[in-house]
mmCIF file of C-alpha atoms and ligand atoms in Angstrom:
data_model
loop_
_atom_site.group_PDB
_atom_site.id
_atom_site.type_symbol
_atom_site.label_atom_id
_atom_site.label_comp_id
_atom_site.label_asym_id
_atom_site.label_seq_id
_atom_site.Cartn_x
_atom_site.Cartn_y
_atom_site.Cartn_z
ATOM 1 C CA MET A 1 -92.954 -36.475 24.002
ATOM 2 C CA ALA A 2 -93.886 -35.610 20.020
ATOM 3 C CA GLU A 3 -91.550 -36.301 17.265
ATOM 4 C CA ASP A 4 -90.167 -33.481 14.892
ATOM 5 C CA PRO A 5 -92.182 -34.953 12.333
ATOM 6 C CA ARG A 6 -89.162 -33.130 9.485
ATOM 7 C CA ALA A 7 -87.270 -34.883 7.806
ATOM 8 C CA GLU A 8 -83.980 -32.322 8.192
ATOM 9 C CA ASP A 9 -81.196 -34.365 9.586
ATOM 10 C CA PRO A 10 -79.873 -31.573 12.451
ATOM 11 C CA LYS A 11 -76.731 -32.506 11.965
ATOM 12 C CA ASN A 12 -76.300 -30.648 8.457
ATOM 13 C CA TRP A 13 -77.304 -27.957 9.742
ATOM 14 C CA GLU A 14 -75.444 -24.876 10.166
ATOM 15 C CA ILE A 15 -74.426 -24.121 13.850
ATOM 16 C CA GLU A 16 -76.579 -20.939 14.398
ATOM 17 C CA THR A 17 -79.478 -23.853 13.255
ATOM 18 C CA ARG A 18 -78.689 -26.573 15.530
ATOM 19 C CA SER A 19 -77.987 -23.599 18.524
ATOM 20 C CA VAL A 20 -81.658 -22.779 18.021
ATOM 21 C CA ARG A 21 -83.318 -25.897 17.422
ATOM 22 C CA GLY A 22 -80.708 -28.810 17.745
ATOM 23 C CA GLY A 23 -82.299 -30.916 20.509
ATOM 24 C CA MET A 24 -85.561 -29.415 20.159
ATOM 25 C CA ALA A 25 -88.215 -32.739 21.853
ATOM 26 C CA ARG A 26 -91.605 -30.877 22.340
ATOM 27 C CA SER A 27 -94.385 -31.919 24.693
ATOM 28 C CA PRO A 28 -97.647 -32.279 23.123
ATOM 29 C CA TYR A 29 -99.038 -28.664 23.867
ATOM 30 C CA GLY A 30 -96.471 -27.801 21.010
ATOM 31 C CA GLU A 31 -94.198 -25.056 22.973
ATOM 32 C CA ILE A 32 -91.862 -23.089 21.012
ATOM 33 C CA SER A 33 -89.605 -22.244 23.862
ATOM 34 C CA GLU A 34 -88.422 -25.482 25.224
ATOM 35 C CA ALA A 35 -90.941 -26.650 28.739
ATOM 36 C CA LEU A 36 -88.796 -26.675 32.161
ATOM 37 C CA PHE A 37 -89.719 -29.932 33.397
ATOM 38 C CA LEU A 38 -89.433 -29.880 37.055
ATOM 39 C CA THR A 39 -89.879 -33.542 37.855
ATOM 40 C CA GLN A 40 -87.991 -35.874 39.961
ATOM 41 C CA SER A 41 -89.650 -38.735 38.759
ATOM 42 C CA PHE A 42 -91.966 -40.028 35.775
ATOM 43 C CA ALA A 43 -94.967 -42.223 36.255
ATOM 44 C CA TYR A 44 -95.741 -45.942 33.684
ATOM 45 C CA PRO A 45 -98.910 -46.525 32.391
ATOM 46 C CA SER A 46 -98.275 -50.020 33.906
ATOM 47 C CA ALA A 47 -96.048 -52.088 35.685
ATOM 48 C CA GLU A 48 -95.149 -53.970 32.057
ATOM 49 C CA ALA A 49 -94.296 -50.235 30.688
ATOM 50 C CA ALA A 50 -92.081 -49.905 34.301
ATOM 51 C CA ASP A 51 -90.119 -53.695 33.669
ATOM 52 C CA ARG A 52 -89.190 -52.192 29.927
ATOM 53 C CA ARG A 53 -88.466 -48.764 31.223
ATOM 54 C CA PHE A 54 -86.029 -49.978 33.885
ATOM 55 C CA SER A 55 -84.112 -52.816 31.410
ATOM 56 C CA GLY A 56 -83.288 -50.244 29.105
ATOM 57 C CA GLU A 57 -85.957 -51.840 26.285
ATOM 58 C CA ASP A 58 -88.038 -48.541 26.822
ATOM 59 C CA PRO A 59 -85.472 -45.348 26.843
ATOM 60 C CA GLY A 60 -87.754 -43.214 28.580
ATOM 61 C CA PHE A 61 -87.035 -41.037 31.355
ATOM 62 C CA ILE A 62 -86.665 -43.346 35.157
ATOM 63 C CA TYR A 63 -85.456 -40.586 37.463
ATOM 64 C CA GLN A 64 -83.829 -37.167 37.347
ATOM 65 C CA ARG A 65 -80.323 -38.147 38.950
ATOM 66 C CA PHE A 66 -80.085 -40.530 35.187
ATOM 67 C CA GLY A 67 -82.327 -38.063 33.079
ATOM 68 C CA ASN A 68 -84.867 -35.504 32.583
ATOM 69 C CA PRO A 69 -86.514 -33.899 28.976
ATOM 70 C CA THR A 70 -85.103 -30.393 29.339
ATOM 71 C CA THR A 71 -81.888 -31.299 30.981
ATOM 72 C CA SER A 72 -81.880 -33.593 27.471
ATOM 73 C CA ILE A 73 -82.468 -31.317 25.230
ATOM 74 C CA PHE A 74 -79.685 -28.863 27.027
ATOM 75 C CA GLU A 75 -77.362 -32.325 25.889
ATOM 76 C CA ASP A 76 -78.825 -32.942 22.742
ATOM 77 C CA ARG A 77 -78.222 -29.294 21.449
ATOM 78 C CA LEU A 78 -74.363 -28.751 22.700
ATOM 79 C CA ALA A 79 -74.065 -32.214 21.451
ATOM 80 C CA LEU A 80 -74.853 -31.306 18.109
ATOM 81 C CA ILE A 81 -73.482 -27.668 18.459
ATOM 82 C CA GLU A 82 -69.979 -30.344 19.247
ATOM 83 C CA GLY A 83 -70.216 -32.848 17.096
ATOM 84 C CA ALA A 84 -70.647 -35.213 19.353
ATOM 85 C CA GLU A 85 -72.443 -38.690 20.030
ATOM 86 C CA GLN A 86 -73.514 -37.410 23.150
ATOM 87 C CA CYS A 87 -73.255 -34.990 25.771
ATOM 88 C CA ARG A 88 -73.849 -35.212 29.655
ATOM 89 C CA ALA A 89 -74.622 -32.553 31.864
ATOM 90 C CA THR A 90 -73.035 -32.188 35.158
ATOM 91 C CA ALA A 91 -73.995 -29.697 37.731
ATOM 92 C CA SER A 92 -70.403 -27.741 37.370
ATOM 93 C CA GLY A 93 -67.520 -27.566 35.434
ATOM 94 C CA MET A 94 -65.731 -28.984 37.968
ATOM 95 C CA ALA A 95 -67.714 -32.195 38.203
ATOM 96 C CA ALA A 96 -67.356 -32.538 34.621
ATOM 97 C CA VAL A 97 -63.289 -32.291 34.929
ATOM 98 C CA GLN A 98 -63.837 -34.293 37.867
ATOM 99 C CA MET A 99 -66.200 -37.515 36.887
ATOM 100 C CA ALA A 100 -64.030 -36.736 33.045
ATOM 101 C CA LEU A 101 -61.108 -37.884 34.917
ATOM 102 C CA MET A 102 -62.447 -40.711 37.548
ATOM 103 C CA GLY A 103 -64.334 -42.373 34.678
ATOM 104 C CA LEU A 104 -61.372 -43.487 32.453
ATOM 105 C CA VAL A 105 -58.941 -44.335 35.789
ATOM 106 C CA ARG A 106 -58.606 -46.545 38.483
ATOM 107 C CA ALA A 107 -56.063 -47.372 41.697
ATOM 108 C CA GLY A 108 -53.036 -47.623 40.199
ATOM 109 C CA ASP A 109 -53.351 -45.297 36.901
ATOM 110 C CA HIS A 110 -51.238 -42.753 36.434
ATOM 111 C CA ILE A 111 -52.475 -39.388 34.546
ATOM 112 C CA VAL A 112 -50.373 -36.728 32.772
ATOM 113 C CA ALA A 113 -52.115 -33.399 32.369
ATOM 114 C CA GLY A 114 -50.701 -29.975 30.808
ATOM 115 C CA ARG A 115 -49.651 -27.907 33.880
ATOM 116 C CA ALA A 116 -51.155 -24.738 33.048
ATOM 117 C CA LEU A 117 -54.610 -25.622 34.280
ATOM 118 C CA PHE A 118 -57.712 -24.170 36.213
ATOM 119 C CA GLY A 119 -56.567 -24.134 39.814
ATOM 120 C CA SER A 120 -59.409 -26.489 41.013
ATOM 121 C CA CYS A 121 -58.147 -28.976 38.721
ATOM 122 C CA ARG A 122 -54.764 -29.368 39.232
ATOM 123 C CA TRP A 123 -55.970 -29.665 42.913
ATOM 124 C CA ILE A 124 -57.748 -32.288 42.167
ATOM 125 C CA LEU A 125 -54.990 -33.893 40.456
ATOM 126 C CA SER A 126 -52.595 -33.138 43.090
ATOM 127 C CA ASN A 127 -54.659 -33.501 46.122
ATOM 128 C CA TRP A 128 -57.501 -35.969 45.442
ATOM 129 C CA MET A 129 -56.288 -38.363 42.769
ATOM 130 C CA PRO A 130 -53.460 -39.692 45.313
ATOM 131 C CA ARG A 131 -56.157 -40.426 47.722
ATOM 132 C CA PHE A 132 -57.005 -43.618 44.774
ATOM 133 C CA GLY A 133 -53.780 -44.224 44.773
ATOM 134 C CA VAL A 134 -53.509 -42.532 41.061
ATOM 135 C CA GLU A 135 -50.802 -40.084 40.037
ATOM 136 C CA THR A 136 -50.494 -37.398 37.903
ATOM 137 C CA THR A 137 -46.995 -36.012 36.007
ATOM 138 C CA TYR A 138 -47.749 -32.339 34.841
ATOM 139 C CA VAL A 139 -45.704 -31.035 31.564
ATOM 140 C CA ASP A 140 -45.156 -27.801 29.716
ATOM 141 C CA ALA A 141 -48.399 -29.123 27.810
ATOM 142 C CA THR A 142 -46.636 -27.092 24.474
ATOM 143 C CA ASP A 143 -43.546 -29.619 24.770
ATOM 144 C CA LEU A 144 -44.880 -33.016 22.698
ATOM 145 C CA ASP A 145 -41.655 -34.529 23.906
ATOM 146 C CA ALA A 146 -42.555 -33.816 27.419
ATOM 147 C CA TRP A 147 -45.758 -35.423 27.143
ATOM 148 C CA LYS A 148 -44.049 -38.322 25.487
ATOM 149 C CA ASN A 149 -41.389 -38.402 28.035
ATOM 150 C CA ALA A 150 -44.230 -39.115 30.764
ATOM 151 C CA VAL A 151 -45.672 -41.923 29.636
ATOM 152 C CA ARG A 152 -46.184 -44.865 32.208
ATOM 153 C CA PRO A 153 -47.065 -48.237 31.379
ATOM 154 C CA ASN A 154 -49.979 -47.368 33.466
ATOM 155 C CA THR A 155 -51.227 -44.263 31.958
ATOM 156 C CA LYS A 156 -54.738 -43.963 31.047
ATOM 157 C CA ALA A 157 -55.301 -40.515 30.817
ATOM 158 C CA PHE A 158 -54.622 -37.216 29.624
ATOM 159 C CA LEU A 159 -55.664 -33.509 30.678
ATOM 160 C CA VAL A 160 -54.990 -30.572 28.846
ATOM 161 C CA GLU A 161 -56.430 -27.006 29.141
ATOM 162 C CA SER A 162 -56.436 -25.336 25.628
ATOM 163 C CA PRO A 163 -56.014 -22.159 25.626
ATOM 164 C CA ALA A 164 -54.675 -22.727 29.261
ATOM 165 C CA ASN A 165 -55.915 -20.027 32.457
ATOM 166 C CA PRO A 166 -54.589 -17.651 32.309
ATOM 167 C CA LEU A 167 -52.246 -16.929 29.905
ATOM 168 C CA LEU A 168 -53.770 -18.625 27.021
ATOM 169 C CA GLU A 169 -51.110 -21.251 26.066
ATOM 170 C CA VAL A 170 -52.374 -23.476 23.139
ATOM 171 C CA THR A 171 -51.908 -27.030 22.784
ATOM 172 C CA ALA A 172 -51.308 -29.165 19.607
ATOM 173 C CA ILE A 173 -54.202 -31.270 20.657
ATOM 174 C CA GLY A 174 -53.773 -33.687 17.319
ATOM 175 C CA ALA A 175 -50.281 -34.435 17.863
ATOM 176 C CA VAL A 176 -50.955 -35.085 21.958
ATOM 177 C CA ALA A 177 -54.219 -36.895 21.029
ATOM 178 C CA GLU A 178 -51.635 -39.574 18.837
ATOM 179 C CA ILE A 179 -49.357 -39.474 21.786
ATOM 180 C CA ALA A 180 -52.235 -40.534 24.272
ATOM 181 C CA HIS A 181 -53.389 -43.226 21.428
ATOM 182 C CA ALA A 182 -50.488 -44.130 21.163
ATOM 183 C CA ALA A 183 -49.976 -45.614 24.309
ATOM 184 C CA GLY A 184 -53.312 -46.512 25.307
ATOM 185 C CA ALA A 185 -54.766 -43.562 26.829
ATOM 186 C CA LYS A 186 -57.669 -41.060 26.322
ATOM 187 C CA LEU A 187 -57.323 -37.387 25.802
ATOM 188 C CA VAL A 188 -59.758 -34.987 27.920
ATOM 189 C CA VAL A 189 -59.457 -31.911 26.703
ATOM 190 C CA ASP A 190 -60.826 -28.635 28.631
ATOM 191 C CA ASN A 191 -62.321 -26.394 26.236
ATOM 192 C CA VAL A 192 -63.603 -24.112 28.150
ATOM 193 C CA PHE A 193 -61.831 -20.902 26.868
ATOM 194 C CA ALA A 194 -62.459 -21.593 22.852
ATOM 195 C CA THR A 195 -65.455 -22.628 23.207
ATOM 196 C CA PRO A 196 -67.438 -25.298 21.022
ATOM 197 C CA VAL A 197 -67.189 -22.303 18.236
ATOM 198 C CA PHE A 198 -63.979 -21.831 18.043
ATOM 199 C CA GLN A 199 -62.372 -25.377 18.601
ATOM 200 C CA LYS A 200 -63.526 -28.657 17.916
ATOM 201 C CA PRO A 201 -61.381 -31.072 19.705
ATOM 202 C CA LEU A 202 -62.938 -34.440 19.082
ATOM 203 C CA ALA A 203 -62.865 -33.924 15.105
ATOM 204 C CA LEU A 204 -59.286 -32.704 16.168
ATOM 205 C CA GLY A 205 -58.870 -36.705 17.759
ATOM 206 C CA ALA A 206 -59.824 -36.366 21.449
ATOM 207 C CA ASP A 207 -61.400 -38.621 22.807
ATOM 208 C CA VAL A 208 -63.523 -36.549 25.327
ATOM 209 C CA VAL A 209 -64.184 -32.880 25.970
ATOM 210 C CA VAL A 210 -65.573 -30.665 29.223
ATOM 211 C CA TYR A 211 -66.919 -27.545 29.790
ATOM 212 C CA SER A 212 -67.499 -25.588 32.427
ATOM 213 C CA ALA A 213 -71.213 -24.340 31.212
ATOM 214 C CA THR A 214 -70.489 -21.771 33.817
ATOM 215 C CA LYS A 215 -68.764 -19.665 31.268
ATOM 216 C CA HIS A 216 -69.906 -18.808 27.926
ATOM 217 C CA ILE A 217 -72.836 -21.485 27.498
ATOM 218 C CA ASP A 218 -74.683 -19.696 30.060
ATOM 219 C CA GLY A 219 -72.537 -16.027 29.292
ATOM 220 C CA GLN A 220 -74.989 -13.790 31.444
ATOM 221 C CA GLY A 221 -73.734 -14.553 34.929
ATOM 222 C CA ARG A 222 -76.723 -17.021 36.463
ATOM 223 C CA VAL A 223 -76.023 -20.327 36.789
ATOM 224 C CA LEU A 224 -73.300 -23.102 37.419
ATOM 225 C CA GLY A 225 -73.564 -26.028 34.942
ATOM 226 C CA GLY A 226 -70.715 -28.593 33.148
ATOM 227 C CA ALA A 227 -71.059 -30.969 30.030
ATOM 228 C CA ILE A 228 -68.794 -34.022 29.505
ATOM 229 C CA LEU A 229 -68.925 -34.954 25.483
ATOM 230 C CA GLY A 230 -67.577 -38.142 23.532
ATOM 231 C CA SER A 231 -68.542 -40.870 21.023
ATOM 232 C CA GLN A 232 -71.120 -43.097 22.225
ATOM 233 C CA ALA A 233 -68.788 -46.024 22.974
ATOM 234 C CA VAL A 234 -66.543 -43.524 25.371
ATOM 235 C CA MET A 235 -69.337 -41.987 26.720
ATOM 236 C CA ASP A 236 -71.482 -45.762 27.417
ATOM 237 C CA GLU A 237 -68.473 -47.236 29.055
ATOM 238 C CA ALA A 238 -66.796 -44.686 30.925
ATOM 239 C CA TYR A 239 -69.207 -42.485 32.573
ATOM 240 C CA LYS A 240 -73.198 -43.903 31.759
ATOM 241 C CA ASP A 241 -73.487 -45.607 34.776
ATOM 242 C CA MET A 242 -70.911 -43.713 37.032
ATOM 243 C CA LEU A 243 -72.946 -40.510 36.626
ATOM 244 C CA ARG A 244 -76.087 -42.687 37.361
ATOM 245 C CA HIS A 245 -75.005 -43.577 40.298
ATOM 246 C CA THR A 246 -72.902 -41.000 41.908
ATOM 247 C CA GLY A 247 -75.196 -38.229 41.371
ATOM 248 C CA PRO A 248 -73.779 -35.143 39.690
ATOM 249 C CA ALA A 249 -76.692 -34.342 38.077
ATOM 250 C CA LEU A 250 -77.334 -30.882 36.589
ATOM 251 C CA SER A 251 -80.989 -29.542 38.119
ATOM 252 C CA PRO A 252 -83.352 -29.223 35.242
ATOM 253 C CA PHE A 253 -83.678 -25.508 35.997
ATOM 254 C CA ASN A 254 -80.281 -25.058 35.027
ATOM 255 C CA ALA A 255 -80.813 -27.106 32.074
ATOM 256 C CA TRP A 256 -83.176 -24.595 31.280
ATOM 257 C CA VAL A 257 -80.833 -21.556 31.579
ATOM 258 C CA LEU A 258 -77.762 -23.484 29.925
ATOM 259 C CA MET A 259 -80.498 -24.589 27.135
ATOM 260 C CA LYS A 260 -81.518 -20.886 26.440
ATOM 261 C CA GLY A 261 -78.008 -19.628 26.568
ATOM 262 C CA LEU A 262 -77.166 -22.082 23.499
ATOM 263 C CA GLU A 263 -79.431 -20.303 21.144
ATOM 264 C CA THR A 264 -77.294 -17.150 21.461
ATOM 265 C CA LEU A 265 -73.859 -18.339 22.118
ATOM 266 C CA GLU A 266 -72.192 -18.442 18.789
ATOM 267 C CA LEU A 267 -73.834 -14.855 18.473
ATOM 268 C CA ARG A 268 -72.043 -13.969 21.315
ATOM 269 C CA VAL A 269 -68.935 -15.763 21.407
ATOM 270 C CA VAL A 270 -68.002 -14.400 17.615
ATOM 271 C CA ARG A 271 -68.825 -10.507 18.854
ATOM 272 C CA GLN A 272 -67.095 -10.831 22.022
ATOM 273 C CA ALA A 273 -63.827 -12.184 19.957
ATOM 274 C CA GLU A 274 -64.357 -9.428 17.071
ATOM 275 C CA GLY A 275 -64.410 -7.174 20.653
ATOM 276 C CA ALA A 276 -60.698 -9.068 22.130
ATOM 277 C CA ALA A 277 -59.241 -8.803 19.256
ATOM 278 C CA LYS A 278 -59.722 -4.607 18.749
ATOM 279 C CA LEU A 279 -59.238 -4.239 22.953
ATOM 280 C CA ALA A 280 -55.818 -6.307 22.371
ATOM 281 C CA GLU A 281 -54.407 -4.434 19.483
ATOM 282 C CA ALA A 282 -55.712 -1.520 21.601
ATOM 283 C CA ILE A 283 -53.230 -2.531 24.905
ATOM 284 C CA ALA A 284 -50.329 -3.429 22.654
ATOM 285 C CA ALA A 285 -50.323 -0.232 21.314
ATOM 286 C CA SER A 286 -49.620 0.723 25.268
ATOM 287 C CA SER A 287 -46.518 1.899 26.099
ATOM 288 C CA LYS A 288 -47.500 0.579 29.696
ATOM 289 C CA ALA A 289 -48.052 -3.320 28.358
ATOM 290 C CA ARG A 290 -45.024 -4.915 28.240
ATOM 291 C CA SER A 291 -46.481 -7.969 26.478
ATOM 292 C CA VAL A 292 -50.002 -8.938 25.316
ATOM 293 C CA LEU A 293 -51.276 -12.352 25.203
ATOM 294 C CA TYR A 294 -54.293 -13.239 22.417
ATOM 295 C CA PRO A 295 -54.533 -16.247 20.526
ATOM 296 C CA THR A 296 -55.337 -14.794 17.076
ATOM 297 C CA ARG A 297 -52.643 -11.854 17.225
ATOM 298 C CA PRO A 298 -49.213 -13.179 15.050
ATOM 299 C CA ASP A 299 -47.060 -12.504 18.015
ATOM 300 C CA HIS A 300 -48.942 -15.370 20.071
ATOM 301 C CA PRO A 301 -45.781 -18.261 20.920
ATOM 302 C CA GLN A 302 -48.394 -20.666 19.481
ATOM 303 C CA ALA A 303 -49.421 -18.694 16.673
ATOM 304 C CA ALA A 304 -49.048 -21.735 13.917
ATOM 305 C CA VAL A 305 -50.343 -24.269 15.959
ATOM 306 C CA ILE A 306 -53.755 -21.970 16.524
ATOM 307 C CA ALA A 307 -54.010 -21.238 13.122
ATOM 308 C CA ASN A 308 -54.352 -25.249 12.765
ATOM 309 C CA GLN A 309 -56.966 -26.040 15.232
ATOM 310 C CA MET A 310 -59.057 -22.480 16.348
ATOM 311 C CA THR A 311 -61.515 -20.496 14.582
ATOM 312 C CA GLY A 312 -61.545 -17.785 16.963
ATOM 313 C CA GLY A 313 -59.368 -16.335 19.496
ATOM 314 C CA GLY A 314 -61.889 -16.472 21.805
ATOM 315 C CA ASN A 315 -62.818 -13.550 24.217
ATOM 316 C CA VAL A 316 -60.173 -13.923 27.394
ATOM 317 C CA VAL A 317 -56.693 -10.875 26.744
ATOM 318 C CA ALA A 318 -53.888 -11.226 29.037
ATOM 319 C CA PHE A 319 -51.491 -8.718 29.594
ATOM 320 C CA ASP A 320 -48.138 -7.720 31.411
ATOM 321 C CA LEU A 321 -48.192 -4.921 32.794
ATOM 322 C CA GLY A 322 -44.659 -5.269 34.927
ATOM 323 C CA SER A 323 -45.663 -5.159 38.401
ATOM 324 C CA ARG A 324 -48.394 -6.049 41.276
ATOM 325 C CA GLU A 325 -48.583 -2.172 41.750
ATOM 326 C CA ALA A 326 -49.311 -1.184 37.825
ATOM 327 C CA ALA A 327 -51.993 -4.175 37.538
ATOM 328 C CA TRP A 328 -53.916 -3.140 40.605
ATOM 329 C CA ARG A 329 -53.872 0.747 39.522
ATOM 330 C CA PHE A 330 -55.243 -0.637 36.344
ATOM 331 C CA LEU A 331 -57.853 -2.850 38.014
ATOM 332 C CA ASN A 332 -58.766 0.385 40.541
ATOM 333 C CA ALA A 333 -59.283 2.563 38.148
ATOM 334 C CA LEU A 334 -61.697 0.440 35.907
ATOM 335 C CA GLN A 335 -65.301 2.759 35.478
ATOM 336 C CA ILE A 336 -67.118 0.028 33.473
ATOM 337 C CA VAL A 337 -65.386 -3.069 33.246
ATOM 338 C CA ASP A 338 -65.783 -5.144 36.460
ATOM 339 C CA ILE A 339 -62.708 -6.268 39.020
ATOM 340 C CA SER A 340 -64.182 -10.474 39.038
ATOM 341 C CA ASN A 341 -62.637 -13.747 37.911
ATOM 342 C CA ASN A 342 -65.691 -15.710 36.191
ATOM 343 C CA LEU A 343 -65.357 -15.073 32.580
ATOM 344 C CA GLY A 344 -67.510 -15.610 29.430
ATOM 345 C CA ASP A 345 -69.686 -13.507 30.672
ATOM 346 C CA ALA A 346 -71.629 -10.616 28.812
ATOM 347 C CA LYS A 347 -70.667 -8.022 31.299
ATOM 348 C CA SER A 348 -66.822 -7.311 30.480
ATOM 349 C CA MET A 349 -64.618 -7.927 33.646
ATOM 350 C CA ALA A 350 -60.442 -8.250 34.665
ATOM 351 C CA THR A 351 -58.860 -9.694 37.116
ATOM 352 C CA HIS A 352 -54.861 -10.279 38.897
ATOM 353 C CA PRO A 353 -54.543 -13.975 38.582
ATOM 354 C CA CYS A 354 -51.271 -14.025 41.369
ATOM 355 C CA THR A 355 -53.582 -12.776 43.814
ATOM 356 C CA THR A 356 -57.087 -14.615 43.135
ATOM 357 C CA THR A 357 -57.237 -17.249 40.795
ATOM 358 C CA HIS A 358 -53.545 -18.650 40.480
ATOM 359 C CA ARG A 359 -53.067 -17.230 44.671
ATOM 360 C CA SER A 360 -52.852 -21.289 45.487
ATOM 361 C CA MET A 361 -49.894 -21.807 43.471
ATOM 362 C CA SER A 362 -46.697 -21.697 45.013
ATOM 363 C CA ASP A 363 -43.875 -18.947 43.397
ATOM 364 C CA ALA A 364 -42.054 -22.385 41.466
ATOM 365 C CA GLU A 365 -45.366 -23.082 39.821
ATOM 366 C CA ARG A 366 -46.248 -19.727 39.015
ATOM 367 C CA ALA A 367 -42.480 -19.445 37.159
ATOM 368 C CA GLU A 368 -43.075 -22.769 35.421
ATOM 369 C CA ILE A 369 -46.363 -21.268 33.359
ATOM 370 C CA GLY A 370 -45.026 -17.601 32.964
ATOM 371 C CA LEU A 371 -47.216 -15.912 36.384
ATOM 372 C CA THR A 372 -45.946 -12.908 37.126
ATOM 373 C CA GLU A 373 -46.646 -10.233 39.396
ATOM 374 C CA GLY A 374 -47.596 -7.901 36.710
ATOM 375 C CA TRP A 375 -50.371 -9.827 34.256
ATOM 376 C CA VAL A 376 -53.956 -8.972 34.106
ATOM 377 C CA ARG A 377 -56.369 -11.324 32.555
ATOM 378 C CA MET A 378 -59.465 -9.876 31.145
ATOM 379 C CA SER A 379 -63.056 -11.190 29.922
ATOM 380 C CA VAL A 380 -64.307 -8.991 26.928
ATOM 381 C CA GLY A 381 -67.965 -8.789 27.278
ATOM 382 C CA LEU A 382 -70.703 -7.666 24.869
ATOM 383 C CA GLU A 383 -70.155 -3.634 25.753
ATOM 384 C CA GLY A 384 -69.660 -1.129 23.261
ATOM 385 C CA VAL A 385 -66.183 -1.812 22.150
ATOM 386 C CA GLY A 386 -65.389 1.632 21.719
ATOM 387 C CA ASP A 387 -66.928 2.632 25.411
ATOM 388 C CA LEU A 388 -64.459 -0.670 26.424
ATOM 389 C CA THR A 389 -61.490 0.805 24.977
ATOM 390 C CA ARG A 390 -62.068 4.699 26.544
ATOM 391 C CA ASP A 391 -61.886 2.244 29.922
ATOM 392 C CA VAL A 392 -59.010 -0.023 29.234
ATOM 393 C CA CYS A 393 -57.028 2.988 27.823
ATOM 394 C CA ARG A 394 -57.902 5.331 31.403
ATOM 395 C CA ALA A 395 -56.862 2.622 33.257
ATOM 396 C CA LEU A 396 -54.015 1.647 31.654
ATOM 397 C CA ASP A 397 -52.772 5.343 31.785
ATOM 398 C CA ALA A 398 -53.371 5.488 35.584
ATOM 399 C CA ALA A 399 -51.418 2.306 35.866
HETATM 400 C C1 LIG B 401 -64.506 -22.444 35.629
HETATM 401 C C2 LIG B 401 -63.696 -23.464 34.912
HETATM 402 C C3 LIG B 401 -63.964 -25.041 35.092
HETATM 403 C C4 LIG B 401 -64.967 -24.694 36.367
HETATM 404 O O1 LIG B 401 -65.881 -24.370 36.306
HETATM 405 P P1 LIG B 401 -66.882 -24.364 37.196
HETATM 406 O O2 LIG B 401 -68.436 -24.066 36.881
HETATM 407 O O3 LIG B 401 -66.646 -23.042 37.880
HETATM 408 O O4 LIG B 401 -67.008 -25.759 38.529
HETATM 409 C C5 LIG B 401 -63.062 -25.754 34.780
HETATM 410 N N1 LIG B 401 -62.405 -25.285 33.519
HETATM 411 C C6 LIG B 401 -61.605 -23.598 33.080
HETATM 412 C C7 LIG B 401 -61.189 -24.076 32.549
HETATM 413 C C8 LIG B 401 -62.330 -23.100 33.512
HETATM 414 O O5 LIG B 401 -62.446 -21.636 33.164
#
């Protein structure tokens, strides 16, 4: 690979420049659009060179499960946007969460997690980790004393999603990181809802950040992907060997799609957040909505924490229409917005969490996170805000 001859340090670039040019590694052809290297393995010029590659003395590529030039551009670009020393890509967001936790614990260890979590993350903690002798305590993530009280001598990891799905509960990342570190544990933050554009958990004190790149990073509904980011020391110690040998690697094709997604990530999510804030206003003004949750609204329960750690509200709005019937009437009256459970897409979509994304939770678990039958979660896309407002207001009337 030809070295970029320019002397600029990409770490000093503005986010827009990092998004478009970060991690760029051109082949000898000098292509402008990053090359897609669909290759599993690599040829070495000599037996001596192969020896050096395997010993680590020569850092070149060996095998797609360990690394690939296209995947590397995606990883380096996302690391630059996040401000992380290293990023490793995974085949899905769930592979990232699972690996991020597995790399920190062993049999007999304990995890503390915020109780409002993406369904599959909760499944891993409740149903999978116990097979390997790892127990989890769930806490109200907004209650710092609850985190402190949940710590045990064998606690090795904290996991929190902030803002959390689906009711956008926000956790004070810096304060929770301090509690984790005092306990000798590492804090993993699932930063999907905030995106690297609006929240930087590592800068706030977290040790590891995970993404489902399936969401805003793709942003156009095409491929699955995930990422784990952290300091070089954490990535080497907790993840390097595990990722090589267990094989959750992202396909280079998907890495290429996601890397091109990064070029427009900031542009898209800033526009989506503007739309989401306006729609939250319109929904709050309707007599049909009992409450509306959006992170930058002054009536958000964690507004003070949000002002400290987020630079934008993201693209998800949640609102309570009082009953399942009203929520379903709302969804069925939408003419532009799709009924779908994904988020971060260019196309707006709305879902009824109780009967879709959160249906596997018990009534008691849903009650704990305040999720009742009337809640709708909407992911605001890139359509015209006038059209979206008309569609949503018409559906609210029908509710
Ligand atoms: C979607 C999502 C995941 C899982 O990601 P996949 O790419 O679907 O595997 C994890 N955490 C959060 C917060 C998500 O929204």
